[in-house]
């Protein structure tokens, strides 16, 4: 796990459900097939209503049409990020597009668990609500060691909550690596 | 030392501990792992990658595979995904697999089963799991589907997981869980005839919000719950996830024991009850007679309103189906209102399982075996102008573009399903109202959202439908 993550922010609102993150019509791609897996990147956030895509202005796609990778490294959300379906395709899609961290007020539990156990994304929780304080495109620096996100564009900084119980699993890179390191699984 | 809840007792048993408390992280043994055609291929891929190409599952009698999501479509990737499940079942020698044998690996719409009693295919996993005896009190069920929480109606711990968690359990039989605190929702009295459990859960979700139970257990208790059929209890626990709940759970009673003894060949399960001094992080008691028929307005299951307040909303389509609202008792509720009438808007009916579909053909409106000159539940629905499709998840989650009942434009749909997120039923421009099968049927008859109280004059009997 990298302690310092730099990149552009992509800002979304509250209750971003997994149907918005990756709509059900794309779930026929098999994530275990590398030639199909990349399509989850192409369609990441395809189900977010246009006006909510990239706040505050909206109408900014996470991934440009017909491309596989995003310009955004850090997704910023509000309350209950990742609610709804248990589809692991959701954190996988965000990661496949090239983002590496989400910062939300709090998460729906299956999405959070999938981020951690699958080793896709670091699911950080902010201390205060950031949706109105960070704009899509702002350059951010996240320091996981000091639990701080610095907005280089607006010259502000905000505290993050410590990762807590799940930090060892995130640091290991997922539940399989964690269980191997803990001696629960044979290498 | 405080007492324990049902969920805490199940965690303690499967972790080999005397006691667990909310917040404790524990490694537990898993009793049943379920997957389906949407999350199975990814799970199987991770299993092979992490445990090796020749690895075997931890216990082939504890793995259940139920294809249900994308069956009736010409999309050949969906058919390929079913084939991945078949190949895995053969490779592992898994006994509990419910194959849609009519799905061939080719790009055309499969012809559905002709007779629902003569196919191995089941339909929606959450309905099929208890029907096939895989759900038992006191056990831990994990499924790669968020509505796995449905099985909590049978007094077990059941929750949804992702592909990585499922693959880990496939290889080890274990998972780590954080012990959730319990919220207690107690219900007094008997349910009035114009309400179903759907109205109760929409009331609860409206009260606490879509994140009101995040990381928590939702315990549905009291004589009001005992008065419900098991199918109606499943409607409550099914939608625990719509409030963010980790699981939903009901007490085990004679109805539960009768069902499980009849369905499961496994006999050594345990029944747990909350201790009198068990601790709750939230408690609320409701009187069942105090509820009105409700809807959840677009685009969130907690956007609660009464059906009466929404009577000016015109609808373009009605949908009766899914793990929430496609059970045989839901069909009896809808048919009781539709009988002898004709729908004003296209009304799509999707049985939750092939057993439900068979019962729709076999049973009369009282839930009893129909006589030779009597109309079946399916007859009544067809006579009313409903379109009845084959069992499966169908348009509840949109799915491929050729899915039965899917929304494609700016339709307003009233539906017995569990989610009305933007785009959930296939179109970003559509508006979905969630409601009980009574409210959906009444609305289908008038063409606008309609309180079913004018249509339900006496209690609706469902007999032993959905039990034996």
Short mmCIF file of N, CA and C in Angstrom, two decimals, chain B residues 215-365:
data_model
loop_
_atom_site.label_atom_id
_atom_site.label_comp_id
_atom_site.label_asym_id
_atom_site.label_seq_id
_atom_site.Cartn_x
_atom_site.Cartn_y
_atom_site.Cartn_z
N UNK B 215 -24.13 -1.68 8.97
CA UNK B 215 -23.29 -2.54 9.83
C UNK B 215 -24.07 -3.21 10.97
N UNK B 216 -25.42 -3.11 10.95
CA UNK B 216 -26.20 -3.60 12.09
C UNK B 216 -27.13 -4.75 11.70
N UNK B 217 -27.57 -5.49 12.73
CA UNK B 217 -28.60 -6.51 12.57
C UNK B 217 -29.96 -5.87 12.75
N UNK B 218 -30.91 -6.21 11.88
CA UNK B 218 -32.30 -5.78 12.06
C UNK B 218 -33.10 -6.99 12.54
N UNK B 219 -33.53 -6.94 13.80
CA UNK B 219 -34.27 -8.04 14.41
C UNK B 219 -35.75 -7.69 14.42
N UNK B 220 -36.55 -8.48 13.73
CA UNK B 220 -37.99 -8.24 13.64
C UNK B 220 -38.69 -9.17 14.63
N UNK B 221 -39.32 -8.60 15.64
CA UNK B 221 -39.79 -9.39 16.76
C UNK B 221 -41.25 -9.08 17.09
N UNK B 222 -41.80 -9.91 17.96
CA UNK B 222 -43.13 -9.64 18.49
C UNK B 222 -44.21 -10.50 17.85
N UNK B 223 -45.40 -10.42 18.47
CA UNK B 223 -46.52 -11.26 18.00
C UNK B 223 -46.94 -10.86 16.58
N UNK B 224 -46.70 -9.62 16.21
CA UNK B 224 -47.02 -9.17 14.85
C UNK B 224 -46.25 -9.96 13.81
N UNK B 225 -45.02 -10.34 14.14
CA UNK B 225 -44.20 -11.12 13.19
C UNK B 225 -44.67 -12.58 13.20
N UNK B 226 -45.00 -13.09 14.38
CA UNK B 226 -45.50 -14.46 14.46
C UNK B 226 -46.76 -14.63 13.61
N UNK B 227 -47.56 -13.56 13.51
CA UNK B 227 -48.81 -13.65 12.73
C UNK B 227 -48.54 -13.71 11.23
N UNK B 228 -47.32 -13.37 10.80
CA UNK B 228 -47.01 -13.36 9.37
C UNK B 228 -46.65 -14.75 8.87
N UNK B 229 -46.93 -15.01 7.59
CA UNK B 229 -46.42 -16.24 6.97
C UNK B 229 -44.90 -16.12 6.85
N UNK B 230 -44.24 -17.25 6.65
CA UNK B 230 -42.78 -17.22 6.45
C UNK B 230 -42.43 -16.40 5.22
N UNK B 231 -43.28 -16.51 4.18
CA UNK B 231 -43.00 -15.74 2.96
C UNK B 231 -43.04 -14.24 3.24
N UNK B 232 -44.00 -13.81 4.06
CA UNK B 232 -44.06 -12.38 4.39
C UNK B 232 -42.87 -11.97 5.27
N UNK B 233 -42.44 -12.88 6.15
CA UNK B 233 -41.23 -12.58 6.95
C UNK B 233 -40.02 -12.41 6.03
N UNK B 234 -39.98 -13.23 4.96
CA UNK B 234 -38.88 -13.12 3.99
C UNK B 234 -38.87 -11.75 3.31
N UNK B 235 -40.06 -11.17 3.11
CA UNK B 235 -40.13 -9.83 2.52
C UNK B 235 -39.46 -8.81 3.44
N UNK B 236 -39.64 -8.98 4.76
CA UNK B 236 -39.00 -8.07 5.73
C UNK B 236 -37.49 -8.21 5.70
N UNK B 237 -37.02 -9.45 5.88
CA UNK B 237 -35.56 -9.64 5.98
C UNK B 237 -34.88 -9.36 4.64
N UNK B 238 -35.58 -9.64 3.54
CA UNK B 238 -35.02 -9.37 2.20
C UNK B 238 -34.56 -7.93 2.08
N UNK B 239 -35.38 -7.01 2.63
CA UNK B 239 -35.09 -5.59 2.43
C UNK B 239 -34.29 -4.97 3.57
N UNK B 240 -33.75 -5.80 4.49
CA UNK B 240 -32.85 -5.27 5.52
C UNK B 240 -31.69 -4.53 4.85
N UNK B 241 -31.21 -5.07 3.74
CA UNK B 241 -30.08 -4.44 3.03
C UNK B 241 -30.45 -3.06 2.51
N UNK B 242 -31.74 -2.82 2.26
CA UNK B 242 -32.18 -1.50 1.76
C UNK B 242 -32.07 -0.43 2.84
N UNK B 243 -31.89 -0.84 4.11
CA UNK B 243 -31.59 0.13 5.16
C UNK B 243 -30.10 0.03 5.52
N UNK B 244 -29.32 -0.69 4.73
CA UNK B 244 -27.89 -0.86 4.99
C UNK B 244 -27.57 -1.99 5.94
N UNK B 245 -28.59 -2.74 6.39
CA UNK B 245 -28.39 -3.77 7.40
C UNK B 245 -27.42 -4.86 6.96
N UNK B 246 -26.68 -5.39 7.94
CA UNK B 246 -25.77 -6.50 7.65
C UNK B 246 -26.60 -7.77 7.51
N UNK B 247 -27.61 -7.90 8.35
CA UNK B 247 -28.53 -9.03 8.25
C UNK B 247 -29.86 -8.63 8.87
N UNK B 248 -30.89 -9.39 8.53
CA UNK B 248 -32.19 -9.27 9.18
C UNK B 248 -32.48 -10.62 9.80
N UNK B 249 -33.21 -10.64 10.90
CA UNK B 249 -33.46 -11.94 11.53
C UNK B 249 -34.83 -11.93 12.21
N UNK B 250 -35.50 -13.10 12.18
CA UNK B 250 -36.78 -13.29 12.88
C UNK B 250 -36.62 -14.47 13.83
N UNK B 251 -37.47 -14.50 14.86
CA UNK B 251 -37.49 -15.65 15.77
C UNK B 251 -37.99 -16.89 15.03
N UNK B 252 -37.52 -18.03 15.51
CA UNK B 252 -38.00 -19.32 15.00
C UNK B 252 -39.26 -19.71 15.78
N UNK B 253 -40.31 -20.10 15.06
CA UNK B 253 -41.51 -20.58 15.74
C UNK B 253 -41.99 -21.86 15.04
N UNK B 254 -43.20 -22.31 15.40
CA UNK B 254 -43.70 -23.56 14.83
C UNK B 254 -43.76 -23.52 13.31
N UNK B 255 -44.10 -22.33 12.75
CA UNK B 255 -44.16 -22.20 11.28
C UNK B 255 -42.79 -22.46 10.66
N UNK B 256 -41.76 -21.91 11.32
CA UNK B 256 -40.40 -22.10 10.80
C UNK B 256 -40.01 -23.57 10.88
N UNK B 257 -40.28 -24.18 12.04
CA UNK B 257 -39.87 -25.57 12.25
C UNK B 257 -40.57 -26.49 11.25
N UNK B 258 -41.86 -26.25 11.03
CA UNK B 258 -42.62 -27.06 10.07
C UNK B 258 -41.99 -26.96 8.68
N UNK B 259 -41.67 -25.73 8.27
CA UNK B 259 -41.12 -25.52 6.93
C UNK B 259 -39.77 -26.21 6.78
N UNK B 260 -38.90 -25.96 7.75
CA UNK B 260 -37.52 -26.46 7.61
C UNK B 260 -37.49 -27.99 7.72
N UNK B 261 -38.28 -28.55 8.63
CA UNK B 261 -38.30 -30.02 8.77
C UNK B 261 -38.81 -30.67 7.49
N UNK B 262 -39.75 -30.00 6.84
CA UNK B 262 -40.31 -30.54 5.61
C UNK B 262 -39.32 -30.45 4.44
N UNK B 263 -38.46 -29.40 4.48
CA UNK B 263 -37.65 -29.12 3.29
C UNK B 263 -36.22 -29.64 3.38
N UNK B 264 -35.65 -29.72 4.61
CA UNK B 264 -34.22 -30.00 4.70
C UNK B 264 -33.95 -31.41 5.19
N UNK B 265 -32.97 -32.07 4.57
CA UNK B 265 -32.59 -33.40 5.04
C UNK B 265 -31.58 -33.32 6.18
N UNK B 266 -31.07 -32.11 6.45
CA UNK B 266 -30.14 -31.93 7.57
C UNK B 266 -30.96 -31.71 8.84
N UNK B 267 -30.64 -32.43 9.90
CA UNK B 267 -31.49 -32.37 11.10
C UNK B 267 -30.81 -31.74 12.31
N UNK B 268 -29.49 -31.58 12.28
CA UNK B 268 -28.78 -31.18 13.50
C UNK B 268 -28.49 -29.68 13.54
N UNK B 269 -29.54 -28.88 13.40
CA UNK B 269 -29.37 -27.43 13.54
C UNK B 269 -29.94 -26.98 14.88
N UNK B 270 -29.57 -25.74 15.24
CA UNK B 270 -29.93 -25.25 16.58
C UNK B 270 -30.80 -24.01 16.47
N UNK B 271 -31.72 -23.87 17.41
CA UNK B 271 -32.57 -22.68 17.46
C UNK B 271 -32.08 -21.76 18.58
N UNK B 272 -31.82 -20.52 18.23
CA UNK B 272 -31.38 -19.54 19.23
C UNK B 272 -32.45 -18.47 19.44
N UNK B 273 -32.47 -17.97 20.68
CA UNK B 273 -33.36 -16.85 21.02
C UNK B 273 -32.52 -15.76 21.66
N UNK B 274 -33.01 -14.52 21.57
CA UNK B 274 -32.35 -13.43 22.31
C UNK B 274 -32.51 -13.69 23.80
N UNK B 275 -31.41 -13.49 24.57
CA UNK B 275 -31.53 -13.55 26.03
C UNK B 275 -32.39 -12.38 26.51
N UNK B 276 -33.08 -12.56 27.66
CA UNK B 276 -33.91 -11.45 28.17
C UNK B 276 -33.10 -10.17 28.40
N UNK B 277 -31.81 -10.34 28.73
CA UNK B 277 -30.98 -9.15 28.96
C UNK B 277 -30.04 -8.85 27.78
N UNK B 278 -30.43 -9.33 26.60
CA UNK B 278 -29.65 -8.99 25.40
C UNK B 278 -29.68 -7.48 25.19
N UNK B 279 -28.60 -6.94 24.59
CA UNK B 279 -28.53 -5.48 24.42
C UNK B 279 -28.86 -5.09 22.98
N UNK B 280 -29.60 -4.00 22.86
CA UNK B 280 -29.96 -3.47 21.55
C UNK B 280 -29.45 -2.04 21.43
N UNK B 281 -29.03 -1.66 20.22
CA UNK B 281 -28.57 -0.28 20.02
C UNK B 281 -29.74 0.61 19.62
N UNK B 282 -30.90 0.01 19.39
CA UNK B 282 -32.10 0.76 18.98
C UNK B 282 -33.28 -0.13 19.24
N UNK B 283 -34.37 0.44 19.77
CA UNK B 283 -35.59 -0.35 19.98
C UNK B 283 -36.77 0.51 19.61
N UNK B 284 -37.69 -0.08 18.86
CA UNK B 284 -38.93 0.64 18.56
C UNK B 284 -40.04 -0.38 18.45
N UNK B 285 -41.22 -0.01 18.99
CA UNK B 285 -42.36 -0.91 18.89
C UNK B 285 -43.43 -0.25 18.03
N UNK B 286 -44.06 -1.04 17.18
CA UNK B 286 -45.05 -0.52 16.26
C UNK B 286 -46.34 -1.33 16.43
N UNK B 287 -47.46 -0.68 16.22
CA UNK B 287 -48.75 -1.37 16.22
C UNK B 287 -49.13 -1.60 14.76
N UNK B 288 -49.35 -2.85 14.38
CA UNK B 288 -49.57 -3.16 12.96
C UNK B 288 -50.80 -2.43 12.41
N UNK B 289 -51.78 -2.20 13.26
CA UNK B 289 -53.00 -1.53 12.77
C UNK B 289 -52.74 -0.07 12.44
N UNK B 290 -51.57 0.46 12.87
CA UNK B 290 -51.30 1.89 12.67
C UNK B 290 -50.75 2.20 11.28
N UNK B 291 -50.39 1.16 10.51
CA UNK B 291 -49.77 1.41 9.20
C UNK B 291 -50.82 1.64 8.12
N UNK B 292 -50.42 2.37 7.10
CA UNK B 292 -51.23 2.52 5.88
C UNK B 292 -50.47 1.89 4.73
N UNK B 293 -51.18 1.55 3.64
CA UNK B 293 -50.46 1.09 2.45
C UNK B 293 -49.47 2.17 1.98
N UNK B 294 -48.22 1.75 1.77
CA UNK B 294 -47.16 2.71 1.48
C UNK B 294 -46.54 2.47 0.11
N UNK B 295 -45.83 3.48 -0.37
CA UNK B 295 -44.96 3.31 -1.54
C UNK B 295 -43.61 3.93 -1.18
N UNK B 296 -42.56 3.51 -1.91
CA UNK B 296 -41.29 4.24 -1.90
C UNK B 296 -41.21 4.93 -3.25
N UNK B 297 -41.14 6.25 -3.21
CA UNK B 297 -41.12 7.02 -4.46
C UNK B 297 -39.71 6.99 -5.07
N UNK B 298 -39.59 7.35 -6.35
CA UNK B 298 -38.26 7.42 -6.96
C UNK B 298 -37.38 8.38 -6.18
N UNK B 299 -36.11 8.14 -6.14
CA UNK B 299 -35.32 7.00 -6.62
C UNK B 299 -34.64 6.32 -5.43
N UNK B 300 -35.37 6.13 -4.33
CA UNK B 300 -34.73 5.54 -3.16
C UNK B 300 -35.75 4.78 -2.32
N UNK B 301 -35.38 3.62 -1.81
CA UNK B 301 -36.32 2.82 -1.01
C UNK B 301 -36.76 3.50 0.28
N UNK B 302 -36.08 4.58 0.71
CA UNK B 302 -36.53 5.27 1.93
C UNK B 302 -37.39 6.50 1.62
N UNK B 303 -37.74 6.69 0.37
CA UNK B 303 -38.54 7.87 -0.01
C UNK B 303 -40.02 7.54 0.19
N UNK B 304 -40.40 7.38 1.46
CA UNK B 304 -41.69 6.82 1.86
C UNK B 304 -42.83 7.83 1.66
N UNK B 305 -43.95 7.31 1.20
CA UNK B 305 -45.18 8.10 1.17
C UNK B 305 -46.34 7.12 1.22
N UNK B 306 -47.56 7.62 1.49
CA UNK B 306 -48.70 6.70 1.45
C UNK B 306 -49.17 6.54 0.01
N UNK B 307 -49.75 5.37 -0.28
CA UNK B 307 -50.32 5.16 -1.61
C UNK B 307 -51.39 6.22 -1.86
N UNK B 308 -52.15 6.56 -0.82
CA UNK B 308 -53.22 7.56 -0.94
C UNK B 308 -52.68 8.90 -1.43
N UNK B 309 -51.56 9.34 -0.81
CA UNK B 309 -50.98 10.63 -1.22
C UNK B 309 -50.51 10.63 -2.67
N UNK B 310 -50.22 9.44 -3.21
CA UNK B 310 -49.66 9.36 -4.56
C UNK B 310 -50.73 9.02 -5.60
N UNK B 311 -52.01 9.16 -5.22
CA UNK B 311 -53.08 8.68 -6.11
C UNK B 311 -53.14 9.44 -7.43
N UNK B 312 -52.50 10.61 -7.52
CA UNK B 312 -52.54 11.36 -8.78
C UNK B 312 -51.40 10.96 -9.72
N UNK B 313 -50.57 10.01 -9.28
CA UNK B 313 -49.44 9.59 -10.14
C UNK B 313 -49.93 8.53 -11.14
N UNK B 314 -49.92 8.89 -12.41
CA UNK B 314 -50.30 7.91 -13.44
C UNK B 314 -49.16 6.96 -13.70
N UNK B 315 -49.50 5.70 -13.99
CA UNK B 315 -48.45 4.71 -14.24
C UNK B 315 -48.56 4.17 -15.66
N UNK B 316 -47.40 3.73 -16.19
CA UNK B 316 -47.35 3.15 -17.53
C UNK B 316 -47.19 1.64 -17.47
N UNK B 317 -46.74 1.13 -16.35
CA UNK B 317 -46.45 -0.30 -16.25
C UNK B 317 -46.54 -0.74 -14.80
N UNK B 318 -46.95 -2.01 -14.62
CA UNK B 318 -46.91 -2.62 -13.28
C UNK B 318 -46.06 -3.88 -13.37
N UNK B 319 -45.37 -4.20 -12.27
CA UNK B 319 -44.46 -5.35 -12.28
C UNK B 319 -44.62 -6.10 -10.96
N UNK B 320 -44.90 -7.40 -11.07
CA UNK B 320 -45.08 -8.25 -9.88
C UNK B 320 -44.07 -9.39 -10.00
N UNK B 321 -43.04 -9.34 -9.16
CA UNK B 321 -42.01 -10.38 -9.25
C UNK B 321 -40.90 -10.14 -8.26
N UNK B 322 -39.80 -10.90 -8.41
CA UNK B 322 -38.56 -10.79 -7.62
C UNK B 322 -38.59 -11.59 -6.32
N UNK B 323 -37.43 -11.63 -5.64
CA UNK B 323 -37.33 -12.31 -4.35
C UNK B 323 -38.20 -11.63 -3.30
N UNK B 324 -38.46 -10.34 -3.49
CA UNK B 324 -39.29 -9.60 -2.54
C UNK B 324 -40.77 -9.84 -2.78
N UNK B 325 -41.20 -9.74 -4.04
CA UNK B 325 -42.63 -9.70 -4.34
C UNK B 325 -43.06 -10.70 -5.40
N UNK B 326 -42.34 -11.83 -5.53
CA UNK B 326 -42.69 -12.84 -6.54
C UNK B 326 -42.93 -14.21 -5.93
N UNK B 327 -43.31 -14.23 -4.65
CA UNK B 327 -43.57 -15.50 -3.96
C UNK B 327 -45.03 -15.90 -4.19
N UNK B 328 -45.39 -17.12 -3.85
CA UNK B 328 -46.75 -17.57 -4.17
C UNK B 328 -47.79 -16.76 -3.39
N UNK B 329 -47.47 -16.38 -2.15
CA UNK B 329 -48.45 -15.58 -1.40
C UNK B 329 -48.60 -14.19 -2.03
N UNK B 330 -47.51 -13.65 -2.59
CA UNK B 330 -47.61 -12.36 -3.29
C UNK B 330 -48.54 -12.50 -4.49
N UNK B 331 -48.44 -13.64 -5.18
CA UNK B 331 -49.29 -13.88 -6.36
C UNK B 331 -50.76 -13.98 -5.93
N UNK B 332 -51.00 -14.62 -4.77
CA UNK B 332 -52.39 -14.73 -4.27
C UNK B 332 -52.91 -13.34 -3.90
N UNK B 333 -52.06 -12.53 -3.24
CA UNK B 333 -52.46 -11.15 -2.90
C UNK B 333 -52.89 -10.40 -4.18
N UNK B 334 -52.02 -10.45 -5.20
CA UNK B 334 -52.31 -9.70 -6.43
C UNK B 334 -53.55 -10.26 -7.12
N UNK B 335 -53.64 -11.59 -7.20
CA UNK B 335 -54.76 -12.21 -7.93
C UNK B 335 -56.09 -11.94 -7.24
N UNK B 336 -56.08 -11.79 -5.91
CA UNK B 336 -57.32 -11.51 -5.18
C UNK B 336 -57.93 -10.19 -5.64
N UNK B 337 -57.07 -9.23 -5.97
CA UNK B 337 -57.56 -7.93 -6.43
C UNK B 337 -57.86 -7.95 -7.93
N UNK B 338 -57.06 -8.69 -8.68
CA UNK B 338 -57.21 -8.68 -10.15
C UNK B 338 -58.35 -9.57 -10.62
N UNK B 339 -58.80 -10.48 -9.79
CA UNK B 339 -59.81 -11.47 -10.20
C UNK B 339 -61.07 -10.79 -10.76
N UNK B 340 -61.42 -11.18 -11.99
CA UNK B 340 -62.64 -10.66 -12.60
C UNK B 340 -62.51 -9.26 -13.16
N UNK B 341 -61.30 -8.68 -13.07
CA UNK B 341 -61.06 -7.33 -13.60
C UNK B 341 -60.00 -7.39 -14.70
N UNK B 342 -59.83 -6.27 -15.38
CA UNK B 342 -58.82 -6.22 -16.45
C UNK B 342 -57.87 -5.05 -16.17
N UNK B 343 -56.58 -5.30 -16.31
CA UNK B 343 -55.58 -4.26 -16.03
C UNK B 343 -55.64 -3.16 -17.09
N UNK B 344 -55.32 -1.94 -16.66
CA UNK B 344 -55.33 -0.79 -17.58
C UNK B 344 -53.95 -0.51 -18.18
N UNK B 345 -52.90 -1.05 -17.56
CA UNK B 345 -51.54 -0.82 -18.06
C UNK B 345 -50.85 -2.18 -18.21
N UNK B 346 -49.82 -2.27 -19.07
CA UNK B 346 -49.10 -3.53 -19.19
C UNK B 346 -48.61 -4.00 -17.82
N UNK B 347 -48.95 -5.22 -17.47
CA UNK B 347 -48.62 -5.76 -16.14
C UNK B 347 -47.83 -7.04 -16.31
N UNK B 348 -46.58 -7.01 -15.85
CA UNK B 348 -45.67 -8.14 -16.01
C UNK B 348 -45.60 -8.92 -14.71
N UNK B 349 -45.76 -10.23 -14.82
CA UNK B 349 -45.72 -11.10 -13.64
C UNK B 349 -44.57 -12.08 -13.83
N UNK B 350 -43.66 -12.13 -12.84
CA UNK B 350 -42.53 -13.05 -12.92
C UNK B 350 -42.47 -13.88 -11.64
N UNK B 351 -42.79 -15.18 -11.71
CA UNK B 351 -42.72 -16.03 -10.51
C UNK B 351 -41.29 -16.04 -9.95
N UNK B 352 -41.20 -16.00 -8.62
CA UNK B 352 -39.89 -15.98 -7.98
C UNK B 352 -39.11 -17.29 -8.16
N UNK B 353 -39.83 -18.38 -8.37
CA UNK B 353 -39.14 -19.66 -8.59
C UNK B 353 -40.04 -20.54 -9.45
N UNK B 354 -39.48 -21.61 -9.95
CA UNK B 354 -40.31 -22.55 -10.72
C UNK B 354 -41.33 -23.24 -9.80
N UNK B 355 -41.00 -23.35 -8.50
CA UNK B 355 -42.00 -23.89 -7.57
C UNK B 355 -43.19 -22.92 -7.45
N UNK B 356 -42.88 -21.62 -7.37
CA UNK B 356 -43.96 -20.62 -7.35
C UNK B 356 -44.78 -20.74 -8.63
N UNK B 357 -44.08 -20.88 -9.75
CA UNK B 357 -44.80 -20.97 -11.04
C UNK B 357 -45.69 -22.22 -11.07
N UNK B 358 -45.17 -23.32 -10.59
CA UNK B 358 -45.96 -24.56 -10.55
C UNK B 358 -47.17 -24.38 -9.63
N UNK B 359 -46.96 -23.72 -8.49
CA UNK B 359 -48.07 -23.48 -7.56
C UNK B 359 -49.11 -22.53 -8.15
N UNK B 360 -48.66 -21.59 -8.98
CA UNK B 360 -49.61 -20.69 -9.64
C UNK B 360 -50.56 -21.46 -10.57
N UNK B 361 -50.05 -22.56 -11.10
CA UNK B 361 -50.88 -23.41 -11.97
C UNK B 361 -51.70 -24.40 -11.15
N UNK B 362 -51.20 -24.80 -9.98
CA UNK B 362 -51.77 -25.90 -9.19
C UNK B 362 -52.83 -25.43 -8.21
N UNK B 363 -52.66 -24.21 -7.68
CA UNK B 363 -53.48 -23.76 -6.55
C UNK B 363 -54.58 -22.80 -7.00
N UNK B 364 -55.64 -22.75 -6.17
CA UNK B 364 -56.70 -21.76 -6.38
C UNK B 364 -56.41 -20.52 -5.53
N UNK B 365 -57.34 -19.59 -5.57
CA UNK B 365 -57.13 -18.30 -4.92
C UNK B 365 -57.04 -18.41 -3.39
#
